[in-house]
PDB file of C-alpha atoms in Angstrom:
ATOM      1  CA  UNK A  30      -1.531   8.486  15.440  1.00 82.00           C
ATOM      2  CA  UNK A  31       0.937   5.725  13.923  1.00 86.00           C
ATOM      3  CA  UNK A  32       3.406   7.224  12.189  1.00 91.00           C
ATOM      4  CA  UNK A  33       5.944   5.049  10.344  1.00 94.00           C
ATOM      5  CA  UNK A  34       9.459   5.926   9.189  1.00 95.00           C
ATOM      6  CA  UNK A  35      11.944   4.186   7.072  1.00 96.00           C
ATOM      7  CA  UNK A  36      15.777   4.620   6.737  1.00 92.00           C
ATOM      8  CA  UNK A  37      17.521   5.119   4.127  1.00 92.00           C
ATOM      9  CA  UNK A  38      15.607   7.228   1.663  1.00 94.00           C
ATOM     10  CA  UNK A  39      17.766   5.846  -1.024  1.00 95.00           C
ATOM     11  CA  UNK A  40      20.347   2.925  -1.204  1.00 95.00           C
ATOM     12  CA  UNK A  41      22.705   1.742  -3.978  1.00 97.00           C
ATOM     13  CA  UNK A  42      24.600  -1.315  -3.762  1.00 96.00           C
ATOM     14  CA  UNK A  43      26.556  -3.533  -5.612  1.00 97.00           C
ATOM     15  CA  UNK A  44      25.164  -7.195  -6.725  1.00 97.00           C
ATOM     16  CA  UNK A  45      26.028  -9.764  -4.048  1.00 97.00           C
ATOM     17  CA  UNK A  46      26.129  -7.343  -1.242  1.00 97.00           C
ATOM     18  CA  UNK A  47      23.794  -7.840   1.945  1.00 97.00           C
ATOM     19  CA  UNK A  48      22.098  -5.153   3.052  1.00 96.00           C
ATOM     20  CA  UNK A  49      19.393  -4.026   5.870  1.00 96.00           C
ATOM     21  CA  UNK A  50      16.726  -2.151   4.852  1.00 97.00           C
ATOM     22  CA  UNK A  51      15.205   0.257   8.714  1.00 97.00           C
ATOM     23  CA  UNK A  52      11.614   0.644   9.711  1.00 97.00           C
ATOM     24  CA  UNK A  53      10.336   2.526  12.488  1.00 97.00           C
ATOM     25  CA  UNK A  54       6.941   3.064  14.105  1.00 95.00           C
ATOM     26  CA  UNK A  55       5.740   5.280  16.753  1.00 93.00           C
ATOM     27  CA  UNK A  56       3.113   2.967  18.156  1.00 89.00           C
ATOM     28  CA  UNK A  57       3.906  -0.131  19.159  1.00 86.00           C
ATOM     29  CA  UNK A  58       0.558  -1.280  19.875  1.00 87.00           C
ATOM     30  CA  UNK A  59       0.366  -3.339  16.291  1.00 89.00           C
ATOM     31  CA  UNK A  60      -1.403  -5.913  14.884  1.00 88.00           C
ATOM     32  CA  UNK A  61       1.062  -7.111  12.169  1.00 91.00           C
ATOM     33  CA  UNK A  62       4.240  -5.310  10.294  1.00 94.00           C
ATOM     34  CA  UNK A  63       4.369  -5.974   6.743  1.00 94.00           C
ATOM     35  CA  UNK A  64       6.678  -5.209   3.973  1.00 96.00           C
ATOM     36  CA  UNK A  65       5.968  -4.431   0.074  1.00 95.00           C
ATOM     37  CA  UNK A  66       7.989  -3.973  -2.884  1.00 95.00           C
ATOM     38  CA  UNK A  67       7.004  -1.671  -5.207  1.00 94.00           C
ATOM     39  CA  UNK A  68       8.353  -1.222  -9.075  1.00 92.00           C
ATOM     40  CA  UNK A  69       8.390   2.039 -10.859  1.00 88.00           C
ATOM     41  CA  UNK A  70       4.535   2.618 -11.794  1.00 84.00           C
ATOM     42  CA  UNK A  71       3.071  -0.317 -10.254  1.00 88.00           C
ATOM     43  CA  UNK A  72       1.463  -1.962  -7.641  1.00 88.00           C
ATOM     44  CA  UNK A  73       2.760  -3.638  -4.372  1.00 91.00           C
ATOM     45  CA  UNK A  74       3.638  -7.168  -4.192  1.00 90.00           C
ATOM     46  CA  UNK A  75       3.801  -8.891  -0.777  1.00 90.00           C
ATOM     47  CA  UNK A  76       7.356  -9.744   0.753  1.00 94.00           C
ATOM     48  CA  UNK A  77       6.765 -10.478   4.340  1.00 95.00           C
ATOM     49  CA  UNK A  78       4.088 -10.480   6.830  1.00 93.00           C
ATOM     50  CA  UNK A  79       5.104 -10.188  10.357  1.00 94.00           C
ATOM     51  CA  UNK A  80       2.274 -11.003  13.211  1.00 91.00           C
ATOM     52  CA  UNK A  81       2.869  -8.951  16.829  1.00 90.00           C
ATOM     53  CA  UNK A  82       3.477 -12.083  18.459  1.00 92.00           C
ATOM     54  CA  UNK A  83       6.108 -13.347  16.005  1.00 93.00           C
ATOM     55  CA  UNK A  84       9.899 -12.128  15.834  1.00 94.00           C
ATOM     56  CA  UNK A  85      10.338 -12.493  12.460  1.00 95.00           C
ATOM     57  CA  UNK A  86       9.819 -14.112   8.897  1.00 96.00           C
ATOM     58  CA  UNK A  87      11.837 -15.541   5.700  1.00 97.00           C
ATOM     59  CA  UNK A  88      11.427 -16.019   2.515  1.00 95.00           C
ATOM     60  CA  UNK A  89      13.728 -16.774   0.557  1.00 97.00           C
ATOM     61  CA  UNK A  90      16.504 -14.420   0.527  1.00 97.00           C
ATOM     62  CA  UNK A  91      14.844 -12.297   2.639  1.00 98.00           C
ATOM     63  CA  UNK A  92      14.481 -12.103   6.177  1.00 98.00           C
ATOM     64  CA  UNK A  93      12.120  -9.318   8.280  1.00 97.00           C
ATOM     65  CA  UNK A  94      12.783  -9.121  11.822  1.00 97.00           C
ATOM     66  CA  UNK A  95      10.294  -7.190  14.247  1.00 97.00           C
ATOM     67  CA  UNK A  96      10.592  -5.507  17.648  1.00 95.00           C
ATOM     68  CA  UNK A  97       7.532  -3.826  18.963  1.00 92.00           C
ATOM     69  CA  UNK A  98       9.289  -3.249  21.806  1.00 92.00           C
ATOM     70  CA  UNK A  99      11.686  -0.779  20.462  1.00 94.00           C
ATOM     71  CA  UNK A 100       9.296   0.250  17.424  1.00 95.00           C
ATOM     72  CA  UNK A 101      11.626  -1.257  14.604  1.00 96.00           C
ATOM     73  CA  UNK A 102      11.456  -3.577  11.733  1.00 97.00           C
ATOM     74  CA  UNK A 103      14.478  -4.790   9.535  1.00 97.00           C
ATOM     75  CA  UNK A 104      14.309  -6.340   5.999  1.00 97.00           C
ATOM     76  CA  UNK A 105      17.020  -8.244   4.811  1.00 97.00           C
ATOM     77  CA  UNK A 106      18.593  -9.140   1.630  1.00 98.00           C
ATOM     78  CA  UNK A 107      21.046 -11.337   1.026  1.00 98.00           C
ATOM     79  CA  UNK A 108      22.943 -11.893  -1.723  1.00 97.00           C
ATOM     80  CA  UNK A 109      21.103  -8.583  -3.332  1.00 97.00           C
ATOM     81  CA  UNK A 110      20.718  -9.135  -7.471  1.00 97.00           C
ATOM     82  CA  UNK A 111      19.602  -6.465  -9.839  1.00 97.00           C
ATOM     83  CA  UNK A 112      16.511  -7.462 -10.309  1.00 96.00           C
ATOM     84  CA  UNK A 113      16.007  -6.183  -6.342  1.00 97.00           C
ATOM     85  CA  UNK A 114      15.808  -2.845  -7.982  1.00 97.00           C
ATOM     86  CA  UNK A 115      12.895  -1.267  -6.528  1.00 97.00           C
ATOM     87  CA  UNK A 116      10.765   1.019  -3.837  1.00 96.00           C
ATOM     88  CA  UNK A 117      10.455  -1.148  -0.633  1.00 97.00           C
ATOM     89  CA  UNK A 118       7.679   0.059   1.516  1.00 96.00           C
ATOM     90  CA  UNK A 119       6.777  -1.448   5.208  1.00 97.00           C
ATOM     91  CA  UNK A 120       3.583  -0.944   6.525  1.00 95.00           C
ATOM     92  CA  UNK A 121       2.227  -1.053  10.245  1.00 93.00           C
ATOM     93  CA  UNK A 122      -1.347  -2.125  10.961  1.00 89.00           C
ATOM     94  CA  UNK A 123      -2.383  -1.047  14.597  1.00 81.00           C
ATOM     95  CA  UNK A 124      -4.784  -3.050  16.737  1.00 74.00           C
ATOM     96  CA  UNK A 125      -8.133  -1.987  17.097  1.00 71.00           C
ATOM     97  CA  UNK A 126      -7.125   0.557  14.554  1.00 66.00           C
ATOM     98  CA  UNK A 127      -9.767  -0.931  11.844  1.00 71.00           C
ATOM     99  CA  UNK A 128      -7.301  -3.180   9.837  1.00 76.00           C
ATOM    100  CA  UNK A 129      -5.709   0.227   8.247  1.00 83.00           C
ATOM    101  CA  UNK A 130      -2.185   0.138   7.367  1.00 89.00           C
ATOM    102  CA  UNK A 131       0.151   2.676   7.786  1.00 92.00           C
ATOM    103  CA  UNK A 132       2.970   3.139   5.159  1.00 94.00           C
ATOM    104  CA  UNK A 133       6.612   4.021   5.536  1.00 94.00           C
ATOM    105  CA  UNK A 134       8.048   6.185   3.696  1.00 89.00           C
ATOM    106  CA  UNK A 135      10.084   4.114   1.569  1.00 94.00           C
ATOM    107  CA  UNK A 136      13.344   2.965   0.792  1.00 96.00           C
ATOM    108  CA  UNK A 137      14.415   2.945  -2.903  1.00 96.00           C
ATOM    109  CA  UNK A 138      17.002   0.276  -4.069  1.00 97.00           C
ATOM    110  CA  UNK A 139      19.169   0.298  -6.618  1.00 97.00           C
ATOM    111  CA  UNK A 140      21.178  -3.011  -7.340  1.00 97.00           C
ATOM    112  CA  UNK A 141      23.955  -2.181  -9.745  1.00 96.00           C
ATOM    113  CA  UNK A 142      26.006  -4.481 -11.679  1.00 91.00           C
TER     114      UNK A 142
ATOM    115  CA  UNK B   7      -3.352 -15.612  -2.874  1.00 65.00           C
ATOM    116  CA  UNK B   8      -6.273 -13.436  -3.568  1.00 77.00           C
ATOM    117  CA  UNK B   9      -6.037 -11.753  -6.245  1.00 88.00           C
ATOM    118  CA  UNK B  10      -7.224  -8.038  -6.895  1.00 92.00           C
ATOM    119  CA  UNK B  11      -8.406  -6.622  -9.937  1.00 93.00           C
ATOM    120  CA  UNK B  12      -8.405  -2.352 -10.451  1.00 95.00           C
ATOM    121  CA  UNK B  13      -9.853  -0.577 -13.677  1.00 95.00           C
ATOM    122  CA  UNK B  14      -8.591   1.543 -15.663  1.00 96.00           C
ATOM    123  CA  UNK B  15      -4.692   0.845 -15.436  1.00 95.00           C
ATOM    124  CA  UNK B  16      -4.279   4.766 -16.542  1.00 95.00           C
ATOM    125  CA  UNK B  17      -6.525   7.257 -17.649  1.00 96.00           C
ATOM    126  CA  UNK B  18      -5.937  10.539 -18.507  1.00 96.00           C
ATOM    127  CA  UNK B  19      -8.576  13.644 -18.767  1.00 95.00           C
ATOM    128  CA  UNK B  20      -9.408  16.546 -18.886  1.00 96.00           C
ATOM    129  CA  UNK B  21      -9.628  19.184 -16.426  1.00 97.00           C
ATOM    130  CA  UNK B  22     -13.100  19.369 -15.406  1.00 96.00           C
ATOM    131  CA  UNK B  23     -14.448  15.439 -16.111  1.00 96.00           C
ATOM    132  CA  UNK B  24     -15.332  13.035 -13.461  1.00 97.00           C
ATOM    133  CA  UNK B  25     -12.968   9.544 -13.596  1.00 97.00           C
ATOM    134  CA  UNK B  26     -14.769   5.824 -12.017  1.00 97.00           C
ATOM    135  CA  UNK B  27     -11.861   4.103 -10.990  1.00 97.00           C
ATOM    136  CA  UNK B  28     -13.098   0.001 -10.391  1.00 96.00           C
ATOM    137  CA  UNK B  29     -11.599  -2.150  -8.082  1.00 96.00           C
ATOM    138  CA  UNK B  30     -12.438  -5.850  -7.703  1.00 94.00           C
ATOM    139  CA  UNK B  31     -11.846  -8.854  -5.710  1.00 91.00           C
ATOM    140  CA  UNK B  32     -11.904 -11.702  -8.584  1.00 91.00           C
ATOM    141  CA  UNK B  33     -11.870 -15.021  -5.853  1.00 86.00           C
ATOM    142  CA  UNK B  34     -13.360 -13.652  -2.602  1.00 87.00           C
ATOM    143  CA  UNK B  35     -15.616 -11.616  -0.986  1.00 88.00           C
ATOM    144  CA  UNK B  36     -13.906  -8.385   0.341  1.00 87.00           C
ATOM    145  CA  UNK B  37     -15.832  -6.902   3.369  1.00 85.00           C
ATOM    146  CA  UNK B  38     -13.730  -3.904   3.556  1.00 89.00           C
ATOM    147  CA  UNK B  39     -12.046  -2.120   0.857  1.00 92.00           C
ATOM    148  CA  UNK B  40      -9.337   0.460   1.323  1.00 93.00           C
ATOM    149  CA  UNK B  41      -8.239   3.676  -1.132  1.00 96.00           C
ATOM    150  CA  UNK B  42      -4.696   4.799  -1.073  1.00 96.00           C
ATOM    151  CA  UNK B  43      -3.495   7.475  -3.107  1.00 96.00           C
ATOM    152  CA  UNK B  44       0.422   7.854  -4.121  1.00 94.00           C
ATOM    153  CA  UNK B  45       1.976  11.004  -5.324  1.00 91.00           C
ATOM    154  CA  UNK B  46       5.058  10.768  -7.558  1.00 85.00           C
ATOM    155  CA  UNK B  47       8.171   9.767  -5.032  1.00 82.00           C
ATOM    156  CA  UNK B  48       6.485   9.378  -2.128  1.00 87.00           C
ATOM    157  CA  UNK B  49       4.359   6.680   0.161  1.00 89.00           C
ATOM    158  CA  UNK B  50       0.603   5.729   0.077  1.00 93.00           C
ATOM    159  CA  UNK B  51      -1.680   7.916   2.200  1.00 94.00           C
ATOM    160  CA  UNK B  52      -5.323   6.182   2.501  1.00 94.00           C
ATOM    161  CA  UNK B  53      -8.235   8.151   1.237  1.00 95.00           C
ATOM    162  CA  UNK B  54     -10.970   6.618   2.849  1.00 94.00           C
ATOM    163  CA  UNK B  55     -11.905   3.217   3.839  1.00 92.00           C
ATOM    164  CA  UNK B  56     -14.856   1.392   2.732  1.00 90.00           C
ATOM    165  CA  UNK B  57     -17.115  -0.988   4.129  1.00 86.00           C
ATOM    166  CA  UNK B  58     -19.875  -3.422   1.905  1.00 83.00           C
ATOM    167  CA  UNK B  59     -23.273  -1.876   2.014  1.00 82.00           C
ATOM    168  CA  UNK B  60     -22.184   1.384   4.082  1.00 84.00           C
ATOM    169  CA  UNK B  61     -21.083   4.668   3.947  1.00 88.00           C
ATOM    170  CA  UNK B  62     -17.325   5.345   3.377  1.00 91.00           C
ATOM    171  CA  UNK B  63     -15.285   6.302   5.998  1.00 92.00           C
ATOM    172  CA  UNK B  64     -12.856   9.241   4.936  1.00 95.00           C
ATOM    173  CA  UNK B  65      -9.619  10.034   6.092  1.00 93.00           C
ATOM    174  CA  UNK B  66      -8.919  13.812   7.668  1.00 93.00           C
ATOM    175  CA  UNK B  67      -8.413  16.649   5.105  1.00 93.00           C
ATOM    176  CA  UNK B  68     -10.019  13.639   2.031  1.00 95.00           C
ATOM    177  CA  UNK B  69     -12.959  15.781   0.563  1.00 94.00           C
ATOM    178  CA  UNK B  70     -16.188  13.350   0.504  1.00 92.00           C
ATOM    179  CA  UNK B  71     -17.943  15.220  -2.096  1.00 94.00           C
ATOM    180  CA  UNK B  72     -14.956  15.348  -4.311  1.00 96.00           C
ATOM    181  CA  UNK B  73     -13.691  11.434  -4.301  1.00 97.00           C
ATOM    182  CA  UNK B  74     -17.423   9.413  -4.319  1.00 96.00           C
ATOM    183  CA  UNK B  75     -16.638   5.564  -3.167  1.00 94.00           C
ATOM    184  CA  UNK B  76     -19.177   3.091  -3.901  1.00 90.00           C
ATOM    185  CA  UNK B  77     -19.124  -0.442  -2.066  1.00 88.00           C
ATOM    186  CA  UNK B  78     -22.621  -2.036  -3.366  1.00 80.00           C
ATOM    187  CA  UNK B  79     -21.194  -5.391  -3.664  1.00 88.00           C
ATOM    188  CA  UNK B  80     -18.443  -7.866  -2.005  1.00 88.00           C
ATOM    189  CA  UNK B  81     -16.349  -8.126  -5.028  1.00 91.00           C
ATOM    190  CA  UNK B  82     -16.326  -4.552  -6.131  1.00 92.00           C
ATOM    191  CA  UNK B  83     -15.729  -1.061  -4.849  1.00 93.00           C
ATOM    192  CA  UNK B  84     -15.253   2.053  -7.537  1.00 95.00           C
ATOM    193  CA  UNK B  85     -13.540   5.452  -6.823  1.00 97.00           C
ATOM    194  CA  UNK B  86     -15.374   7.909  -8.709  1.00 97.00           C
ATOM    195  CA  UNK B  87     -12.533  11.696  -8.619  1.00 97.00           C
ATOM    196  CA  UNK B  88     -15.516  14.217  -9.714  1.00 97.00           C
ATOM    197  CA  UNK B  89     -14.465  17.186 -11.228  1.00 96.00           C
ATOM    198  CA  UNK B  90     -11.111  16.139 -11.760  1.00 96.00           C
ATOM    199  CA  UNK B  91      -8.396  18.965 -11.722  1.00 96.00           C
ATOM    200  CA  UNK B  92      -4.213  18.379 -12.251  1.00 96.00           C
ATOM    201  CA  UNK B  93      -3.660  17.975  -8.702  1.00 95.00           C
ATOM    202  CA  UNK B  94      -5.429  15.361  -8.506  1.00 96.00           C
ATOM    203  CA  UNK B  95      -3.403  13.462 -10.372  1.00 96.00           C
ATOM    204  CA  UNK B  96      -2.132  10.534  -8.863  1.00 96.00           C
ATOM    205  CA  UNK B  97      -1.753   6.925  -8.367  1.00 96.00           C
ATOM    206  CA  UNK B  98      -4.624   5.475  -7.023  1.00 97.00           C
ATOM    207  CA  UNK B  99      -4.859   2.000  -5.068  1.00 96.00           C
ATOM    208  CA  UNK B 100      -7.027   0.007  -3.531  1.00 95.00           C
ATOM    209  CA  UNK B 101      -6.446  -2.490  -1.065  1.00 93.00           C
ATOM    210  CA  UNK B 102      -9.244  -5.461   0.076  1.00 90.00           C
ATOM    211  CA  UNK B 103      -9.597  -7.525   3.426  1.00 84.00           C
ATOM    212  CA  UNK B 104     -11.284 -10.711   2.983  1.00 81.00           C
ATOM    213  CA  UNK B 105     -13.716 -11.602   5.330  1.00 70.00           C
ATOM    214  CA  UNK B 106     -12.145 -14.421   6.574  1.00 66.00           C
ATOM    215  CA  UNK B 107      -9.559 -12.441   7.666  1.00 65.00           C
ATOM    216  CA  UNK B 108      -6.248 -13.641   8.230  1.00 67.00           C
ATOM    217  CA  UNK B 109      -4.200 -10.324   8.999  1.00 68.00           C
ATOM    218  CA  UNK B 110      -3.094 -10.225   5.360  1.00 76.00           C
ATOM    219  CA  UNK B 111      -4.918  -7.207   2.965  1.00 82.00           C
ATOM    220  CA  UNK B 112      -4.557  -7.871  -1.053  1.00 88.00           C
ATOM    221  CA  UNK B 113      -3.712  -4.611  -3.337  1.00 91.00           C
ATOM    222  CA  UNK B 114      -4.806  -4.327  -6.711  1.00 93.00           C
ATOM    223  CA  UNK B 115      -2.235  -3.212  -8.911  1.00 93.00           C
ATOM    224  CA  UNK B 116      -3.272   1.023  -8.863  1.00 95.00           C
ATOM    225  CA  UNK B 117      -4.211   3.049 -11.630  1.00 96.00           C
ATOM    226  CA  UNK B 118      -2.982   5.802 -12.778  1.00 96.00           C
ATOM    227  CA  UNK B 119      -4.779   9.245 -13.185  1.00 97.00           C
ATOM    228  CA  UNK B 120      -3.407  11.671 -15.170  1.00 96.00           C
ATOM    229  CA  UNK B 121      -5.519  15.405 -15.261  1.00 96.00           C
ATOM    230  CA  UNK B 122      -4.672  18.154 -18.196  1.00 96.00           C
TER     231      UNK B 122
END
């Protein structure tokens, strides 16, 4: 059973800092990686989709990284702004495993002025 | 991108009341529909995963009789919680995979359920 895990729980940083947000999964057999952001009370919006045979994907100021090898995604901001405030959720969907996804945890972001 | 539609955005009842929970894919034709719930602080768990014209496939420990998921049509599933009680509460969402499917599933934007 996948089980996906993210690192850290919580994270507050000032504006303009970088910062690397950890994802790990137990089985590497995966379809895709993607990551979400989430706001307080709402949905998820789409940041990144990463395929198995791809190493990584930007957008923006943000870059995701994948290693299936190892089991670990990384999101990256750069330049982080307030308005990055927010839950950010990655999500594993394994092959053959009927196009489910498999959440993270979570890592919840607080940009601060 | 494909855009998702869920209804009601909230609801709250009371303890004993069933709750339809609609979710609909407004410009294509989802095959497969999946239902996440989210408790307060922590990640989505799916519920059950739902197929057009078939019987919903539920997740262990997700009681059948308890969260009813109709998928009559390609463009909308609902989430019926029967009997609601307060621990049911929750943030339900539901997720669709297009049938042309390109790896990427849509979300609709959850609703919240809120059980006195």
């Amino acid at each position: 059973k996948q089980e996906v895990t993210q690192i850290p729980a919580a994270l507050s940083v000032p504006e303009g800092e970088n910062l690397v947000l950890n994802c790990s999964f137990t089985d590497s057999a995966i379809y895709n990686l993607q990551w979400f952001r989430q706001d307080p009370g709402k949905g998820l919006t789409s940041l990144l989709l990463i395929q198995s045979s791809q190493r990584e994907q930007t957008s923006g100021r943000l870059n995701a990284s994948l290693d299936k090898s190892s089991g670990r995604s990384t999101l990256y901001i750069a330049a982080s702004q307030p308005g990055d405030s927010a839950t950010y959720l990655c999500a594993a969907q394994v092959t053959g495993g009927g196009n489910k996804l498999t959440f993270g945890t979570g890592t919840q972001l607080k940009v601060e002025l | 991108g494909a855009v998702v539609s869920q209804h009601p955005s909230w609801v709250i009842c009371k303890s004993g009341t069933s709750v339809k929970i609609e979710c609909r894919s407004l410009d294509f034709q989802a095959t497969t529909i999946f239902w996440y719930r989210q408790f307060p602080k922590q990640s989505l768990m799916l519920m059950a995963t739902s197929n057009e014209g078939s019987k919903a496939t539920y997740e262990q420990g997700v009681e059948k009789d308890k969260f009813l998921i109709n998928h009559a049509s390609l463009t909308l599933s609902t989430l019926t919680v029967t009997s609601a009680h307060p621990e049911d509460s929750s943030f339900y969402i539901c997720s669709a995979l297009p049938g042309q499917y390109t790896g990427e599933l849509f979300f609709g934007e959850g609703s919240r359920l809120t059980v006195l």
